[in-house]
XYZ file of C-alpha atoms in Angstrom:
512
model
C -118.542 113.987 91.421
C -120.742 117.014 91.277
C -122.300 119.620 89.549
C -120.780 122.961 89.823
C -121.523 125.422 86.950
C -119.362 128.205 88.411
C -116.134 126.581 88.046
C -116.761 125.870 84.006
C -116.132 129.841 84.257
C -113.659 130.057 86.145
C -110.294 130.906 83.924
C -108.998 129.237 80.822
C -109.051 125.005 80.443
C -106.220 123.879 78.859
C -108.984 121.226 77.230
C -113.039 121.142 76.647
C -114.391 118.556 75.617
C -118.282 119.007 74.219
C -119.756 115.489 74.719
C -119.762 113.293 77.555
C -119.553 109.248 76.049
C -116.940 107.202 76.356
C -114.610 108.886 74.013
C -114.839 112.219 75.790
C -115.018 110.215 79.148
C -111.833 108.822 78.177
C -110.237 111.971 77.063
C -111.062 113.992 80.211
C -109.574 111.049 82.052
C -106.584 110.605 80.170
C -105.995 114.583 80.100
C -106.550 115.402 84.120
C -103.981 112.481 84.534
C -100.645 114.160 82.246
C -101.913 117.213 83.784
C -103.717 119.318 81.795
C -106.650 121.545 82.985
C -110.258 120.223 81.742
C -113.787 120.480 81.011
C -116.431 118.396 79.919
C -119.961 119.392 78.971
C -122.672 116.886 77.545
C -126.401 118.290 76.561
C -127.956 115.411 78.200
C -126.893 113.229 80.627
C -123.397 111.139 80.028
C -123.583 107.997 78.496
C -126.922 109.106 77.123
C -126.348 108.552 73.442
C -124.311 105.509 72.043
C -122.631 104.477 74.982
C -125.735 103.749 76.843
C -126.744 101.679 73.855
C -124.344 99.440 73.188
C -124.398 95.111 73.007
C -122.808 95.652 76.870
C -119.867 93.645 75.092
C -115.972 93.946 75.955
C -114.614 92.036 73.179
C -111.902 91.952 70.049
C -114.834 91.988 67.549
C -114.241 87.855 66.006
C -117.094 89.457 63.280
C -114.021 91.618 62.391
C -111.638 89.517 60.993
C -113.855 88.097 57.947
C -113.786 91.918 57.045
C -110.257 92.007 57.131
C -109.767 94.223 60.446
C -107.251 92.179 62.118
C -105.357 95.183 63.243
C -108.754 96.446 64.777
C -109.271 92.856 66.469
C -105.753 93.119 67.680
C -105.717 96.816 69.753
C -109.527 95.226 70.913
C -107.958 92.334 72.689
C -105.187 94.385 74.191
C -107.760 96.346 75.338
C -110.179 93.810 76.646
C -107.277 92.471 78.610
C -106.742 96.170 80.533
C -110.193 97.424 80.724
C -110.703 93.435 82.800
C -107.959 94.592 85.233
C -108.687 98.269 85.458
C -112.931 97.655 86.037
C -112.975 94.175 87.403
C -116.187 95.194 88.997
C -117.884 96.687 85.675
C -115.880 94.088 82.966
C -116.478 90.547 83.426
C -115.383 87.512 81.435
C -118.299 85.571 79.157
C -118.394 82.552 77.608
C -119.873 82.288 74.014
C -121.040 80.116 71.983
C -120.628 79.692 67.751
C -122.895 76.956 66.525
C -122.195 75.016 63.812
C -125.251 73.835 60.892
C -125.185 71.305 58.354
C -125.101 74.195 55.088
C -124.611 77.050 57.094
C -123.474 80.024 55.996
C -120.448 79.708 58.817
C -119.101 75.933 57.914
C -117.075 74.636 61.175
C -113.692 74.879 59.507
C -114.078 78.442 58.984
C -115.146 79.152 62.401
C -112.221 77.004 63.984
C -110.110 78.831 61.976
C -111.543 82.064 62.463
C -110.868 81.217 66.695
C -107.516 79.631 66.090
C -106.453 83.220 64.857
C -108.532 85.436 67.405
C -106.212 83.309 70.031
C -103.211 83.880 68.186
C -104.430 87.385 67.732
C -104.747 87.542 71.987
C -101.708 85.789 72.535
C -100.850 86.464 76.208
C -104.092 88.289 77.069
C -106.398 85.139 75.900
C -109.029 84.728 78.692
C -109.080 80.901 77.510
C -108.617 79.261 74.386
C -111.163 78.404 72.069
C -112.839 74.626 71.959
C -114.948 72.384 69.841
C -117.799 71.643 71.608
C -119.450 68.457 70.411
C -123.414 68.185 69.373
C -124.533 66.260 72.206
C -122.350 68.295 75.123
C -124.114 71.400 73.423
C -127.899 69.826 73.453
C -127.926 69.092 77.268
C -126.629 72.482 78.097
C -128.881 74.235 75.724
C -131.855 72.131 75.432
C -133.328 75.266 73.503
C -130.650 75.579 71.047
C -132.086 74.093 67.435
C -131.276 71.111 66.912
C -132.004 70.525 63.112
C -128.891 69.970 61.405
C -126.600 71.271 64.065
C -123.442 69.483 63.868
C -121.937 70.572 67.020
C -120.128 74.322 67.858
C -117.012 75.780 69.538
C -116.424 78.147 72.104
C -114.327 80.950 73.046
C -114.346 83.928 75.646
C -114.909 87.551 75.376
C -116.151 90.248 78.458
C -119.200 91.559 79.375
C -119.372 94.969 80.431
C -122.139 97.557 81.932
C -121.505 100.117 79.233
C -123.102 103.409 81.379
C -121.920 102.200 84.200
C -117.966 102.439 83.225
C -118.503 105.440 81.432
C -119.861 107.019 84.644
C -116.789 105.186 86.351
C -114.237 107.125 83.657
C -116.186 110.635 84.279
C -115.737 109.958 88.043
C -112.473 109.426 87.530
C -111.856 112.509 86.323
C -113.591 114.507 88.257
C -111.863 112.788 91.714
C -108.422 114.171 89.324
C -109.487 117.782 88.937
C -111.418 117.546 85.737
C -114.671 120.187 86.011
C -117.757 117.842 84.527
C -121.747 118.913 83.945
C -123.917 117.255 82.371
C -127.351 118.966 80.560
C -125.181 121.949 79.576
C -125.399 122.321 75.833
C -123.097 124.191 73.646
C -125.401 126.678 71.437
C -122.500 128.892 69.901
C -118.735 129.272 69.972
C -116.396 132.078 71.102
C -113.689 132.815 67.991
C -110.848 134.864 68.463
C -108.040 135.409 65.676
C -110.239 133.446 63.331
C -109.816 130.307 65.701
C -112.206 128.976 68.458
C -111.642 129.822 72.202
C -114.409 128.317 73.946
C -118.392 128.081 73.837
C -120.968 129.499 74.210
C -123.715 127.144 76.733
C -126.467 126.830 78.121
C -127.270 124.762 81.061
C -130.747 123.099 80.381
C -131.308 122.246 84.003
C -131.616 125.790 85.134
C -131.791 127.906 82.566
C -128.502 130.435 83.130
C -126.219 130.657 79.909
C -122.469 130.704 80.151
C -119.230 130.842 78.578
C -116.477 128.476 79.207
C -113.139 129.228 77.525
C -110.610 126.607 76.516
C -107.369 127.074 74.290
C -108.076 123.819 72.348
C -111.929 122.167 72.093
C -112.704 118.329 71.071
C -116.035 117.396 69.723
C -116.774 113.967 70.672
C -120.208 114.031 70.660
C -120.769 110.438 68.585
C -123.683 110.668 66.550
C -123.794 114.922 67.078
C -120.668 115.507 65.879
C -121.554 116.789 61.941
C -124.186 118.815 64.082
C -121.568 120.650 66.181
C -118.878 120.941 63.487
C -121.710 122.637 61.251
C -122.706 124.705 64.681
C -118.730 125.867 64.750
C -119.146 127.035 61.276
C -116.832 124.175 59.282
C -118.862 123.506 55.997
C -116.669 120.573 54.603
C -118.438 117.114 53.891
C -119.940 115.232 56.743
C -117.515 112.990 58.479
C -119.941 110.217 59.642
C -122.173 107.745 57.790
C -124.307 106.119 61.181
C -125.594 102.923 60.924
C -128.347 101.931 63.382
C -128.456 99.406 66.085
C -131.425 98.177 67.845
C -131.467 95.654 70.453
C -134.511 93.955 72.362
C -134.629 92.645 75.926
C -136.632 89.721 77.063
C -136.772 87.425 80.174
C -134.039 85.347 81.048
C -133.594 81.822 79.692
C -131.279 80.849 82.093
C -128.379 80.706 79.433
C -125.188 79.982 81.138
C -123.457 81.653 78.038
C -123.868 84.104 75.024
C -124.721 82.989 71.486
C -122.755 84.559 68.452
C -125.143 83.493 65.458
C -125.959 84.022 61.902
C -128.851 85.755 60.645
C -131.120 83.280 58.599
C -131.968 85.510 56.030
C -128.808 87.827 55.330
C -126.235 85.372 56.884
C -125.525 88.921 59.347
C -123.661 87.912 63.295
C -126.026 89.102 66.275
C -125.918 87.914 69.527
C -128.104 86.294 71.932
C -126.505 87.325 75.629
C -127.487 86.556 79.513
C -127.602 90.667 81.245
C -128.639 91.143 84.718
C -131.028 88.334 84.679
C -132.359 88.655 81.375
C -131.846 88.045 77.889
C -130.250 90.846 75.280
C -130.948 89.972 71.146
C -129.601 92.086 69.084
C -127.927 93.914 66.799
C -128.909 95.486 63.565
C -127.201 97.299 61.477
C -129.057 99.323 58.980
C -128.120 102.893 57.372
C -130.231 105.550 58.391
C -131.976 108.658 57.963
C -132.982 109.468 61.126
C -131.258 111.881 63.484
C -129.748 111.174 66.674
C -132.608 113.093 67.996
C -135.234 111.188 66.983
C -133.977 107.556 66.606
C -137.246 104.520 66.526
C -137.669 101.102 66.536
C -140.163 99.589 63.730
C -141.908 96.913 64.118
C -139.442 95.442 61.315
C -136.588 96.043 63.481
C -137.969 94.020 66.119
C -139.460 91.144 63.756
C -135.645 91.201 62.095
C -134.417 90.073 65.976
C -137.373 88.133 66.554
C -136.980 85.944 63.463
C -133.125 85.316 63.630
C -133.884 84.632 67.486
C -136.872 81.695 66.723
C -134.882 80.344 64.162
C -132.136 79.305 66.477
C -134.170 78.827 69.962
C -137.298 77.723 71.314
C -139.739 78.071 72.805
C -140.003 81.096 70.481
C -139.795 84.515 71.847
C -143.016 87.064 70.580
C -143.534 90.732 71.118
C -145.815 91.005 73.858
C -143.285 88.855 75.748
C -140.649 91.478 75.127
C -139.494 93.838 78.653
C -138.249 96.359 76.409
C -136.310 97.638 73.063
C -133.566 100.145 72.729
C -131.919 101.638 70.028
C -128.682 103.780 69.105
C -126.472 105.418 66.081
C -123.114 103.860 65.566
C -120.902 107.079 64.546
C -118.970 105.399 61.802
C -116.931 107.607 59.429
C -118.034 108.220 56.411
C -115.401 106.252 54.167
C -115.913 103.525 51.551
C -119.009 102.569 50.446
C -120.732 98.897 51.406
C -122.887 96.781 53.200
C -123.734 98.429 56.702
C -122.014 95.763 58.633
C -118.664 96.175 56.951
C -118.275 100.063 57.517
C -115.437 100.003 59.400
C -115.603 100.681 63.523
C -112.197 102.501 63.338
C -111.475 106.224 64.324
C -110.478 109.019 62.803
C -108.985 112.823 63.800
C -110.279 115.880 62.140
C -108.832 119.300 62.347
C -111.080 122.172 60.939
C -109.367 125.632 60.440
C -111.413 126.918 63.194
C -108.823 124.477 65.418
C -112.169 122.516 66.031
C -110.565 119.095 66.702
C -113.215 116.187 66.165
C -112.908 112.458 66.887
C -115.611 110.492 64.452
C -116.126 106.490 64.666
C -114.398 103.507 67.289
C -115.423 100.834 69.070
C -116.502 100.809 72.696
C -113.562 98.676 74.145
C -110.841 100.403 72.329
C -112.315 103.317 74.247
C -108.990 104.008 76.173
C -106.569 103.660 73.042
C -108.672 106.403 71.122
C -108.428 108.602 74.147
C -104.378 108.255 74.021
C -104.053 108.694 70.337
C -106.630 112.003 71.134
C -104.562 113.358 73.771
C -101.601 112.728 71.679
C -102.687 115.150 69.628
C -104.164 117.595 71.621
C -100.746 117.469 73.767
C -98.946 118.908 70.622
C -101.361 121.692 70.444
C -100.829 122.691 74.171
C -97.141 122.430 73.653
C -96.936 120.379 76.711
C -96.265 116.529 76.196
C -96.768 114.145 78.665
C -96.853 110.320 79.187
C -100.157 108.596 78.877
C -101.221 107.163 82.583
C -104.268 105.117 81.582
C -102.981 101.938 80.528
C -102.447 100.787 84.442
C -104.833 103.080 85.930
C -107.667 101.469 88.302
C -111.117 103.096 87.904
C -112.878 104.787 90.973
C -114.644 101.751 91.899
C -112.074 99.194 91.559
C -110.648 97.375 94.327
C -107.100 97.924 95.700
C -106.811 94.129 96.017
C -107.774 91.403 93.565
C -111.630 91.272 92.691
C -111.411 87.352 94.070
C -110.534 88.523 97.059
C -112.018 91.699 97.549
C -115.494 90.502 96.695
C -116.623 87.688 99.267
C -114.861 90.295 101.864
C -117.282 93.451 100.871
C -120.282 91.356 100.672
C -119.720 89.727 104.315
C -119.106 93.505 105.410
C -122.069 94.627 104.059
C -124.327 92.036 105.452
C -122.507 92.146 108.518
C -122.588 95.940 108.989
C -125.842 96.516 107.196
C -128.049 93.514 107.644
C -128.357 93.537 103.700
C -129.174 89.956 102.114
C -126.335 88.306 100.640
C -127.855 89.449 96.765
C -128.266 92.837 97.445
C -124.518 92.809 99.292
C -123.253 91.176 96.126
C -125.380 93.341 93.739
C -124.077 96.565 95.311
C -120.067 95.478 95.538
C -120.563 94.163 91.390
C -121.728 98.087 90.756
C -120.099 100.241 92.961
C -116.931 97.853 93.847
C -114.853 99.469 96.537
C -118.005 102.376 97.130
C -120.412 99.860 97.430
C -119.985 100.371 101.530
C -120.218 104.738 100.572
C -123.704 103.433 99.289
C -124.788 101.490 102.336
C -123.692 104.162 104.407
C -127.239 106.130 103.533
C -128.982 102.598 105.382
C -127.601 103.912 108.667
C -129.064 107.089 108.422
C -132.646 105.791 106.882
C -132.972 101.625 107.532
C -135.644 101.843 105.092
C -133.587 102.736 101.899
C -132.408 99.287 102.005
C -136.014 98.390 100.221
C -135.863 97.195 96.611
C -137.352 99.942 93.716
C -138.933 97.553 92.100
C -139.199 93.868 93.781
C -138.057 91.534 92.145
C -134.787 93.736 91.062
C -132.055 94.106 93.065
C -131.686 97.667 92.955
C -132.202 99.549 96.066
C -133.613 103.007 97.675
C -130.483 104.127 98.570
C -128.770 103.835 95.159
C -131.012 107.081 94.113
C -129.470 109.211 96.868
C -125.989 107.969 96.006
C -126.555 108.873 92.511
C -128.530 112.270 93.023
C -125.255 112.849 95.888
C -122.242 111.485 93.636
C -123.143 111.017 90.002
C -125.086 114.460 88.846
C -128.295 112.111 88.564
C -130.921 115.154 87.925
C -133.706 113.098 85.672
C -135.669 109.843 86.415
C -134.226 108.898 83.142
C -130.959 109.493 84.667
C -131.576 106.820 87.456
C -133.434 104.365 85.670
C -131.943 104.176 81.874
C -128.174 104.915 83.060
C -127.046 104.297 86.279
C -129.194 101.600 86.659
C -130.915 99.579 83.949
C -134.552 99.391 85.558
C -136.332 101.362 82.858
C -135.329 98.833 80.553
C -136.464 95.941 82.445
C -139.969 98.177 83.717
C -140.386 101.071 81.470
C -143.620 101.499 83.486
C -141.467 103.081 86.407
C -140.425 106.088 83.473
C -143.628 107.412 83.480
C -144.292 106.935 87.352
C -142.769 109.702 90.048
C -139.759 108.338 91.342
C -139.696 105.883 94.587
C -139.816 108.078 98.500
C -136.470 109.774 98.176
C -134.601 111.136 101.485
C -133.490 114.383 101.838
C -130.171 115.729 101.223
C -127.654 112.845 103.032
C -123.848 112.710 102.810
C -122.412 110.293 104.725
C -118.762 110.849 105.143
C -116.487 109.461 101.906
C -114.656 106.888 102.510
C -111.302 106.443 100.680
């Protein structure tokens, strides 16, 4: 995957899509496979915005169904089922954990029934079915679980994801199909023609040239930016999004050997406590906004929020200073009825402005794919050219073309054996790059010494930059250390150092 500016100019795309999350990921995917001739343009990096941001969770949304959403909890688990198959190196299945308390807001009848359904709701595509799980089972697994008036819990099983990570996976995708990606080139004005858009204006923020790309239908799926972009096109109807924000905090690991759905002690509101890459994730909120997408904080009530419903349920209790990090993002609901925050609904919606701006607004991460089909759909009548969706079966780049049980214990004994890695970093590399994991290791026989940890104690090593500079239109240490790997969350001290010894310009040969 590269960046090439000159072929954005280069004739008419049947398709452009402005934004580069998972929606417009998934679009560009979905599109270069029926055929069609695409761009995609972000003004940052991909997966920069919401999809960088997310719980990192793969799941049918149990919260869902005490809103009523059971057709959204339904596609979800279809979906969780695919995305398991199609990135078994990026999607992974996680247990969790629903405690029970003597008073609770969440009495264990209601909970067993709420899991008896999410099975039903699975059927075929369960991962495992739910269980009680008695008091004294749960206290010697989770000695730091509460234990005042806990009466016991069930379990069930969802997926864990790296959200940038498959994003980047989808874009790669593409681009291996034909699709013509950049990132950092922002759209600052639109070309009309008959009263209707024909492509965009841009601006590529790297380098400074400006450019027009031309496209006989354009998508905004920007998330969060998309009121900003239809406003930019000229479409003065009412906003179509009311975001909510979501902050999350990361802390050291607690060696939890699963994730924790729980209930808010003071608004009764579901966050989760979750084990990611070694340490601990505690979040969400879910609180209306004025803030931009542009200039999103976290308060120092957002993190007490976590903080509180976290010490109410766990100990030794978790303070501030012992916090690695915080992160926060916009959920891009649509604007719809009004309510509480958490019961805006997560589903999608199509706009078409006169201009023939066509804008996708709200969704969940892991129904990612089904938007994208639903969006193609549609722009497949514009084009006059339907064609059957491909994604449903389709393996990302990464993924293996055998089993991941089988393929995994084989690519890490390769990589030790071929690089003289250490079993961890073999593993570590074939659980993010799956089938290129060996393209990565390929840059230790031209420099041994890329096979040195960033930042010891992580796993991630010197020679993932120059894959990621080479392959995945890294331009930014932000790029490296917020997206395609996590370290800036885990030590934000490295965002403000200059980045590790890189080696010069590399390419080993590809291997297929």
């Amino acid at each position: 995957m590269r960046r090439d500016l000159d072929a954005l100019t280069a004739g008419t795309f049947d398709l452009l899509v402005l934004g580069g999350g998972i929606t417009g990921a998934g679009v560009a995917l979905d599109a270069t496979l029926r055929g069609y001739r695409v761009a995609l343009i972000d003004k940052g990096d991909f997966a920069s915005g919401t999809s960088s941001v997310s719980s990192k969770l793969v799941h049918g949304g149990l919260r869902y169904l005490e809103h009523g959403d059971v057709r959204l909890v339904y596609e979800a688990l279809r979906e969780r089922r695919r995305l398991l198959r199609n990135a078994p190196h990026l999607v992974r299945p996680l247990r969790f954990v629903l405690p029970f308390y003597s008073g609770g807001r969440m009495p264990p009848w209601k909970g067993r029934a709420g899991l008896l359904l999410y099975d039903l709701l699975a059927g075929r595509d369960n991962l495992r079915r739910s269980r009680a799980v008695a008091r004294a089972g749960l206290r010697r697994e989770f000695p730091g679980l509460r234990a005042e008036r806990l009466v016991g819990a069930a379990e069930y099983h969802d997926a864990q994801m790296d959200d940038t990570r498959l994003c980047l996976e989808v874009l790669k995708s593409a681009a291996a199909h034909g699709a013509c990606l950049a990132n950092y080139v922002e759209a600052v004005g639109f070309e009309k023609g008959g009263g209707v858009l024909t492509g965009v204006q841009a601006r590529d923020r790297a380098g400074g040239a400006e450019l027009v790309i031309r496209a006989r239908q354009l998508l905004n799926a920007t998330g969060p930016w998309v009121d900003v972009l239809c406003r930019l096109a000229g479409d003065d109807g009412e906003p179509h999004l009311r975001p909510t924000k979501g902050v999350h905090l990361v802390a050291p690991g607690r060696g939890l050997s699963a994730a924790f759905l729980l209930l808010h002690p003071d608004d009764g509101r579901v966050l989760f406590v979750i084990p990611w890459m070694g340490k601990t994730l505690v979040g969400t909120t879910d609180t209306l906004t004025a803030e931009g997408p542009d200039a999103l904080s976290v308060s120092d009530a957002d993190t007490a929020y976590l903080l509180r419903a976290f010490n109410h349920h766990f100990s030794p209790p978790l303070q501030g200073e012992d916090l690695l990090s915080r992160f926060v993002g916009l959920r891009p609901l649509v604007r719809t009825r009004p309510g509480e925050p958490s019961s805006l609904p997560r589903e999608f919606r199509l706009f078409r402005s006169p201009s023939g701006l066509l804008t996708a607004a709200g969704g969940k991460y892991t129904t990612y794919r089904h938007m994208a089909e639903v969006i193609t759909d549609a722009v497949a009548e514009v084009l006059g050219r339907r064609r059957r969706c491909r994604t449903a079966d389709f393996a990302l780049d990464g993924t293996p073309r055998e089993p991941w049980p089988r393929f995994e214990p084989g690519a890490v004994a390769l990589l030790v054996r071929q690089y003289g890695l250490p079993e961890s970093a073999a593993r570590h590399l074939a659980g993010r790059y799956g089938r290129r994991a060996v393209e990565v290791a390929a840059y230790l026989g031209l420099d041994p010494s890329l096979a040195r940890p960033v930042a010891e104690g992580e796993p991630d090593l010197l020679a993932e930059f120059i894959y990621q500079r080479e392959q995945e239109m890294a331009l930014t240490p932000a790029d490296h250390l917020l997206r395609r790997t996590r370290l800036g969350l885990f030590r934000p001290a490295l965002l403000k150092a200059p980045l590790p010894r890189a080696a010069p310009s590399i390419r080993p040969t590809r291997r297929n």
